[in-house]
Coordinates of C-alpha atoms in Angstrom, one line a residue:
X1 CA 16.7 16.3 -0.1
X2 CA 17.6 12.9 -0.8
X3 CA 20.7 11.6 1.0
X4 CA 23.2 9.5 -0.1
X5 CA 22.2 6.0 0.0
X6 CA 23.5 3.5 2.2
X7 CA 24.5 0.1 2.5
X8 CA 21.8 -2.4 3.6
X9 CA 21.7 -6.2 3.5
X10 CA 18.3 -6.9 4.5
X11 CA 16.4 -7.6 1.1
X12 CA 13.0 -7.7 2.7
X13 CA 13.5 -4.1 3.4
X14 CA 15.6 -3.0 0.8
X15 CA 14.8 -5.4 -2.3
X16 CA 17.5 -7.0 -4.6
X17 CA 20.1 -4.2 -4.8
X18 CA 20.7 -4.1 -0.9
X19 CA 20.5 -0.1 -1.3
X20 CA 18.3 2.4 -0.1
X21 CA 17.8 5.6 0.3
X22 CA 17.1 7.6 3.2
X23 CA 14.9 10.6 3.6
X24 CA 15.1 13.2 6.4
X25 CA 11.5 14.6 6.0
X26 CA 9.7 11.3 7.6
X27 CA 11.9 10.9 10.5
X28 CA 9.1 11.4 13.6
X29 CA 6.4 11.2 10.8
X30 CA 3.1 9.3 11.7
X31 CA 2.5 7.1 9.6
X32 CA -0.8 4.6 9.1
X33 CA 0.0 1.4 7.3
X34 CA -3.9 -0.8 6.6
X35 CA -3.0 -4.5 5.7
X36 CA 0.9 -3.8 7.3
X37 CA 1.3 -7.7 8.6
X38 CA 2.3 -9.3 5.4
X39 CA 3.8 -9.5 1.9
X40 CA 3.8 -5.5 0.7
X41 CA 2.4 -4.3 3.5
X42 CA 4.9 -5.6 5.9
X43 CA 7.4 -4.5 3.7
X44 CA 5.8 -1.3 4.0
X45 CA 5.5 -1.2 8.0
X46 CA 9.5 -1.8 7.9
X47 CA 11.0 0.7 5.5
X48 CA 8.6 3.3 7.2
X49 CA 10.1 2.3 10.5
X50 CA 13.6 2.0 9.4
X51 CA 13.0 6.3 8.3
X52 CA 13.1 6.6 11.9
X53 CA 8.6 7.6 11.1
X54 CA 6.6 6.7 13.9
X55 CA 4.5 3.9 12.5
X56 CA 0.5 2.4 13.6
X57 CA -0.6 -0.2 11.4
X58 CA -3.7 -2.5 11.1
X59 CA -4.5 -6.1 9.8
X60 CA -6.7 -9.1 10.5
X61 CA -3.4 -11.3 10.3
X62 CA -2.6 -11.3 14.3
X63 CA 0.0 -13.4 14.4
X64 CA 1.4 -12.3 10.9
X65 CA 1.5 -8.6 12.6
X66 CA 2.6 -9.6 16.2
X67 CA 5.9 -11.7 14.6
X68 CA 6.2 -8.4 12.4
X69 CA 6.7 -6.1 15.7
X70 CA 8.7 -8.0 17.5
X71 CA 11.4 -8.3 14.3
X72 CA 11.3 -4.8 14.2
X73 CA 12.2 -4.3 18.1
X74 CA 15.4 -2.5 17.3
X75 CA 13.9 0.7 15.7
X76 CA 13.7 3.8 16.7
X77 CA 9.4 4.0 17.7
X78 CA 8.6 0.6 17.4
X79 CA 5.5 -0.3 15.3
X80 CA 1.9 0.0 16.7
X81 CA -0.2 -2.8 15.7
X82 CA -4.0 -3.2 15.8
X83 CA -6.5 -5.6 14.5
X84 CA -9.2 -4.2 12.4
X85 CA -11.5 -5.6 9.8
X86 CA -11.6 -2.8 7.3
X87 CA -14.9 -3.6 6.1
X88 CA -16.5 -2.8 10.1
X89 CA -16.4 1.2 9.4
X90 CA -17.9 1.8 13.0
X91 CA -14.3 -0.5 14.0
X92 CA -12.5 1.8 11.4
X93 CA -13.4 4.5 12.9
X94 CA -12.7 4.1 16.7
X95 CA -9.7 2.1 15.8
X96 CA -7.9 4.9 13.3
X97 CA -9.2 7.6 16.2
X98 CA -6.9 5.4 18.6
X99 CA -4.2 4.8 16.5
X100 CA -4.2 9.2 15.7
X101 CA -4.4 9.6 19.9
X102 CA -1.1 7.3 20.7
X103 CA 1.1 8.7 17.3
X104 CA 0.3 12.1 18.2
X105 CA -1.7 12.8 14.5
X106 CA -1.5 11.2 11.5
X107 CA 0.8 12.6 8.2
X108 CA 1.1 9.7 6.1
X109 CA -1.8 6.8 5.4
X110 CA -0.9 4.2 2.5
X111 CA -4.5 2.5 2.0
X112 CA -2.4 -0.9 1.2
X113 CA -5.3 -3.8 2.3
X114 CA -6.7 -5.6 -0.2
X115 CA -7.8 -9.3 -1.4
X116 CA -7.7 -10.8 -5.2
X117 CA -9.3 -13.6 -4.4
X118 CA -10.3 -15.4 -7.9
X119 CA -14.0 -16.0 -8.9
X120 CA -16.0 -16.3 -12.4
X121 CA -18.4 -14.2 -13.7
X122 CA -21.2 -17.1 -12.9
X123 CA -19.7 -17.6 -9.2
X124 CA -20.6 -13.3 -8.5
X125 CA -23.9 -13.3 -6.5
X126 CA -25.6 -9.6 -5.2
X127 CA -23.8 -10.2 -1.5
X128 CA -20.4 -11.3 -3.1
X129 CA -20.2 -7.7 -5.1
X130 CA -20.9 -6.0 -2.0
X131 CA -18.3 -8.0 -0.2
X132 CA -15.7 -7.4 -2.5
X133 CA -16.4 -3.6 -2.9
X134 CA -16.0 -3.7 0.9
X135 CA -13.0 -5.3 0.9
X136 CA -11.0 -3.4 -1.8
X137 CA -12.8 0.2 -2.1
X138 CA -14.8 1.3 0.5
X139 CA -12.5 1.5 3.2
X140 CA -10.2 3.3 1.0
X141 CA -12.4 6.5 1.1
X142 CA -13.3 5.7 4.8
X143 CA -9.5 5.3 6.0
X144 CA -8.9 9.0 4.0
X145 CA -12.0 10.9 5.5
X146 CA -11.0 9.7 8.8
X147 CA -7.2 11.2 8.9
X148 CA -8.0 14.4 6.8
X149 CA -8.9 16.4 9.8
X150 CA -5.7 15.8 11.6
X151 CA -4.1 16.1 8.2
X152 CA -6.0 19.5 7.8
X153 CA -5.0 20.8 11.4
X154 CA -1.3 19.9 10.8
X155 CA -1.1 21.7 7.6
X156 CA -0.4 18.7 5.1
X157 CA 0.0 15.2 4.7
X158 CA 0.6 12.1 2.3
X159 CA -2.2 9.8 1.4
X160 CA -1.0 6.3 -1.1
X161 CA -3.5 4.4 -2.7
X162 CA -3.1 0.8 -3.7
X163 CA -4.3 0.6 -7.5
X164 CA -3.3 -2.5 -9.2
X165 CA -2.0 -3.1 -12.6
X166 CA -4.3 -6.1 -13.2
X167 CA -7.1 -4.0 -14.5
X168 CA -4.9 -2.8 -16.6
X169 CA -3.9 -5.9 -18.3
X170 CA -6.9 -7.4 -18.0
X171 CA -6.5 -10.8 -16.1
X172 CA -8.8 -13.2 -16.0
X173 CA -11.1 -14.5 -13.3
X174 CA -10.5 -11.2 -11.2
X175 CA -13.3 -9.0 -12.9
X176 CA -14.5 -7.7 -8.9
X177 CA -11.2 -7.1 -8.0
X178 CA -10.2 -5.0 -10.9
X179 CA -13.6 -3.1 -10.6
X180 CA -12.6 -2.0 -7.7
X181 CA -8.5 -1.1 -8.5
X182 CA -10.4 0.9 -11.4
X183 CA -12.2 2.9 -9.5
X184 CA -9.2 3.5 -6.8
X185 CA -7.7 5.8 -9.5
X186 CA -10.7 7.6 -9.8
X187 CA -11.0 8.1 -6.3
X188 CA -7.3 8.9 -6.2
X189 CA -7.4 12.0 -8.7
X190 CA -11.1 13.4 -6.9
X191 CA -9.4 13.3 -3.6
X192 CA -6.3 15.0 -4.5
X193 CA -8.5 18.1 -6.3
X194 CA -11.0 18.2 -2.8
X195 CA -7.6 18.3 -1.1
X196 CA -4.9 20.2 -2.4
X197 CA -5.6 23.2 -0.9
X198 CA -5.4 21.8 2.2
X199 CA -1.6 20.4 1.2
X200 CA -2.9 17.1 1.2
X201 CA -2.0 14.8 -1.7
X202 CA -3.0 12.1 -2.8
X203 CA -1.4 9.3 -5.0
X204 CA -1.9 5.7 -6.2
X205 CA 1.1 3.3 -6.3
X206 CA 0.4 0.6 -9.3
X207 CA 2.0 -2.3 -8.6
X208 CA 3.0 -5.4 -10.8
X209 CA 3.5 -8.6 -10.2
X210 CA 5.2 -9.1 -6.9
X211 CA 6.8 -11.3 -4.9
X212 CA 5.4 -13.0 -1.9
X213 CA 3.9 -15.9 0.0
X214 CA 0.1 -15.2 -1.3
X215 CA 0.9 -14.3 -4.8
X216 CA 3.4 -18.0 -5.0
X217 CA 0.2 -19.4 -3.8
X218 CA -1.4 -18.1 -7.8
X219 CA 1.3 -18.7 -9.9
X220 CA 3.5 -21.9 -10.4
X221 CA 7.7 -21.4 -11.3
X222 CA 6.7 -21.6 -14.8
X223 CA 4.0 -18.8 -14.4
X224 CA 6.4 -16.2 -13.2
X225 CA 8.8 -16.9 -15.9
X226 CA 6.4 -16.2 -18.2
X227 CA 5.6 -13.1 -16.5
X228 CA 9.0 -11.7 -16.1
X229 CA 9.6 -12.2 -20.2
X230 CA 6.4 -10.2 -20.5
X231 CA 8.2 -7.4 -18.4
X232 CA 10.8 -4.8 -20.0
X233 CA 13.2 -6.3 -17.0
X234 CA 14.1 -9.0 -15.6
X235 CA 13.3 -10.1 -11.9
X236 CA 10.6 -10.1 -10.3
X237 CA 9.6 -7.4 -7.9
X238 CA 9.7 -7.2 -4.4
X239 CA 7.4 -5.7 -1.3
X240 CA 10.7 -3.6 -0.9
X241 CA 10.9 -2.4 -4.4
X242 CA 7.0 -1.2 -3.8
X243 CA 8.0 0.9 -0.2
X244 CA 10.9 2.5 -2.2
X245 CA 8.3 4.1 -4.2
X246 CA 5.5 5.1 -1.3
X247 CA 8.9 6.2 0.6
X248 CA 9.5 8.8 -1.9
X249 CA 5.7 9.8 -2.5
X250 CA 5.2 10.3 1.7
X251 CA 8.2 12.4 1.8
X252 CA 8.2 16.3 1.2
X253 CA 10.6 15.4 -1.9
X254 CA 7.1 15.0 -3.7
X255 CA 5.8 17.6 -2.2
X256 CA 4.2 18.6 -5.6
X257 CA 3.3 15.6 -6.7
X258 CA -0.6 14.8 -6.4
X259 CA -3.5 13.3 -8.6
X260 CA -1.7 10.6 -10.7
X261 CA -0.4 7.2 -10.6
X262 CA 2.8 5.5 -10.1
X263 CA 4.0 2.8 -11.5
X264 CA 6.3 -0.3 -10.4
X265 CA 5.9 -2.9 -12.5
X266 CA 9.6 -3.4 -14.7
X267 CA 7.7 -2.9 -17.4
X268 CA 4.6 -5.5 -17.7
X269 CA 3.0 -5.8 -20.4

């Protein structure tokens, strides 16, 4: 059950309309944020926190992650931060097994981390397709094998894949990236089959275009008007516009929903 919402003025947490609401189902949850220190992710790390969930989250931005923690000093379990290079899975591994030990198990793990780094077709070498699969697929399925047995002993839990709505558009100079958002949905609807009957689902969150430092660093003023008249509304979107949505898919008031994707993009098109 959704409670009533409640006044908020922090818009990094709670986006434009300084609302949020608050779900009693992930208060003491354990949660697993990859790529938590900045832009979404952060924004993730903090609205999971502010549920009163007991969050662990992982990033190769130290200092990003380390200024992230100590803002958040006045919640309830203050965040766990580690560094980890996703595309190490002997580091994923040991790391996510440490993380599981000091939260007590794992419920929720939003598979955020990514990079859309921009490259022509001509610029792709052999080793630069491997990187980039690394980067933003692999460690998807990695990250989700490694919590489903602590899922599977608890008797549930909520996995959130990052798709992107790039793809979708088709964007240019991205092709490796939205190779690899493709697939995520894929990989999204075979995991939540393998893994229903377990009570796990499984989701993907497909963002627009939103908000923050690295995506400023793409688009110039006159870029992001052009892309808000291309949305259905206008604004643009923000990190906490995103966690509103994986909020409501990690909570048991989705407890049926599983295998699809989820949109946040005001429309895009």
């Amino acid at each position: 059950m959704i409670s009533p919402m409640e006044n908020d003025v922090n818009e990094t947490t709670t986006g434009a309309q300084g609302w949020r609401a608050r779900y009693p189902s992930l208060r003491g949850k354990r949660v697993i944020v990859t790529g938590g220190g900045s832009g979404i992710g952060a924004g993730l790390v903090e609205a999971f926190a502010r549920q009163g969930a007991k969050v662990g989250f992982v990033d190769v931005a130290d200092a990003d992650a380390q200024a992230l923690v100590a803002r958040l000093s006045d919640v309830e379990h203050a965040p766990l931060f580690r560094h980890l290079d996703l595309t190490d899975l002997a580091a994923l591994s040991d790391v996510f097994a440490e993380l599981q030990g000091a939260l007590g198990g794992v419920d929720v793990l939003v598979n955020n981390a990514a990079n859309d780094d921009r490259h022509t077709i001509a610029e792709v070498t052999p080793a630069y397709w491997d990187e980039r699969m690394n980067v933003n697929l692999r460690h998807q399925f990695f990250a989700a094998q490694a919590v489903i047995p602590a899922m599977t002993a608890a008797g549930g839990g909520s996995i959130v894949n990052f798709g992107s709505i790039s793809w979708h558009l088709g964007l240019e100079n991205l092709i490796l990236y939205q190779t690899a958002k493709a697939a995520i949905e894929g990989l999204t609807r075979s995991l939540a089959r393998d893994l229903g009957r377990e009570n796990i689902r499984v989701n993907a969150v497909i963002p627009g275009n939103v908000k923050t430092p690295r995506q400023e660093k793409w688009y110039t003023p006159e870029g992001e008007a052009e892309i808000v008249a291309a949305q259905c509304l206008d604004g643009r979107i923000m990190p906490a516009d995103i966690a509103a949505l994986v909020l409501f898919l990690a909570a048991d008031d989705a407890r049926l929903c599983t295998g699809h994707n989820y949109w946040m993009d005001a429309g895009w098109r």
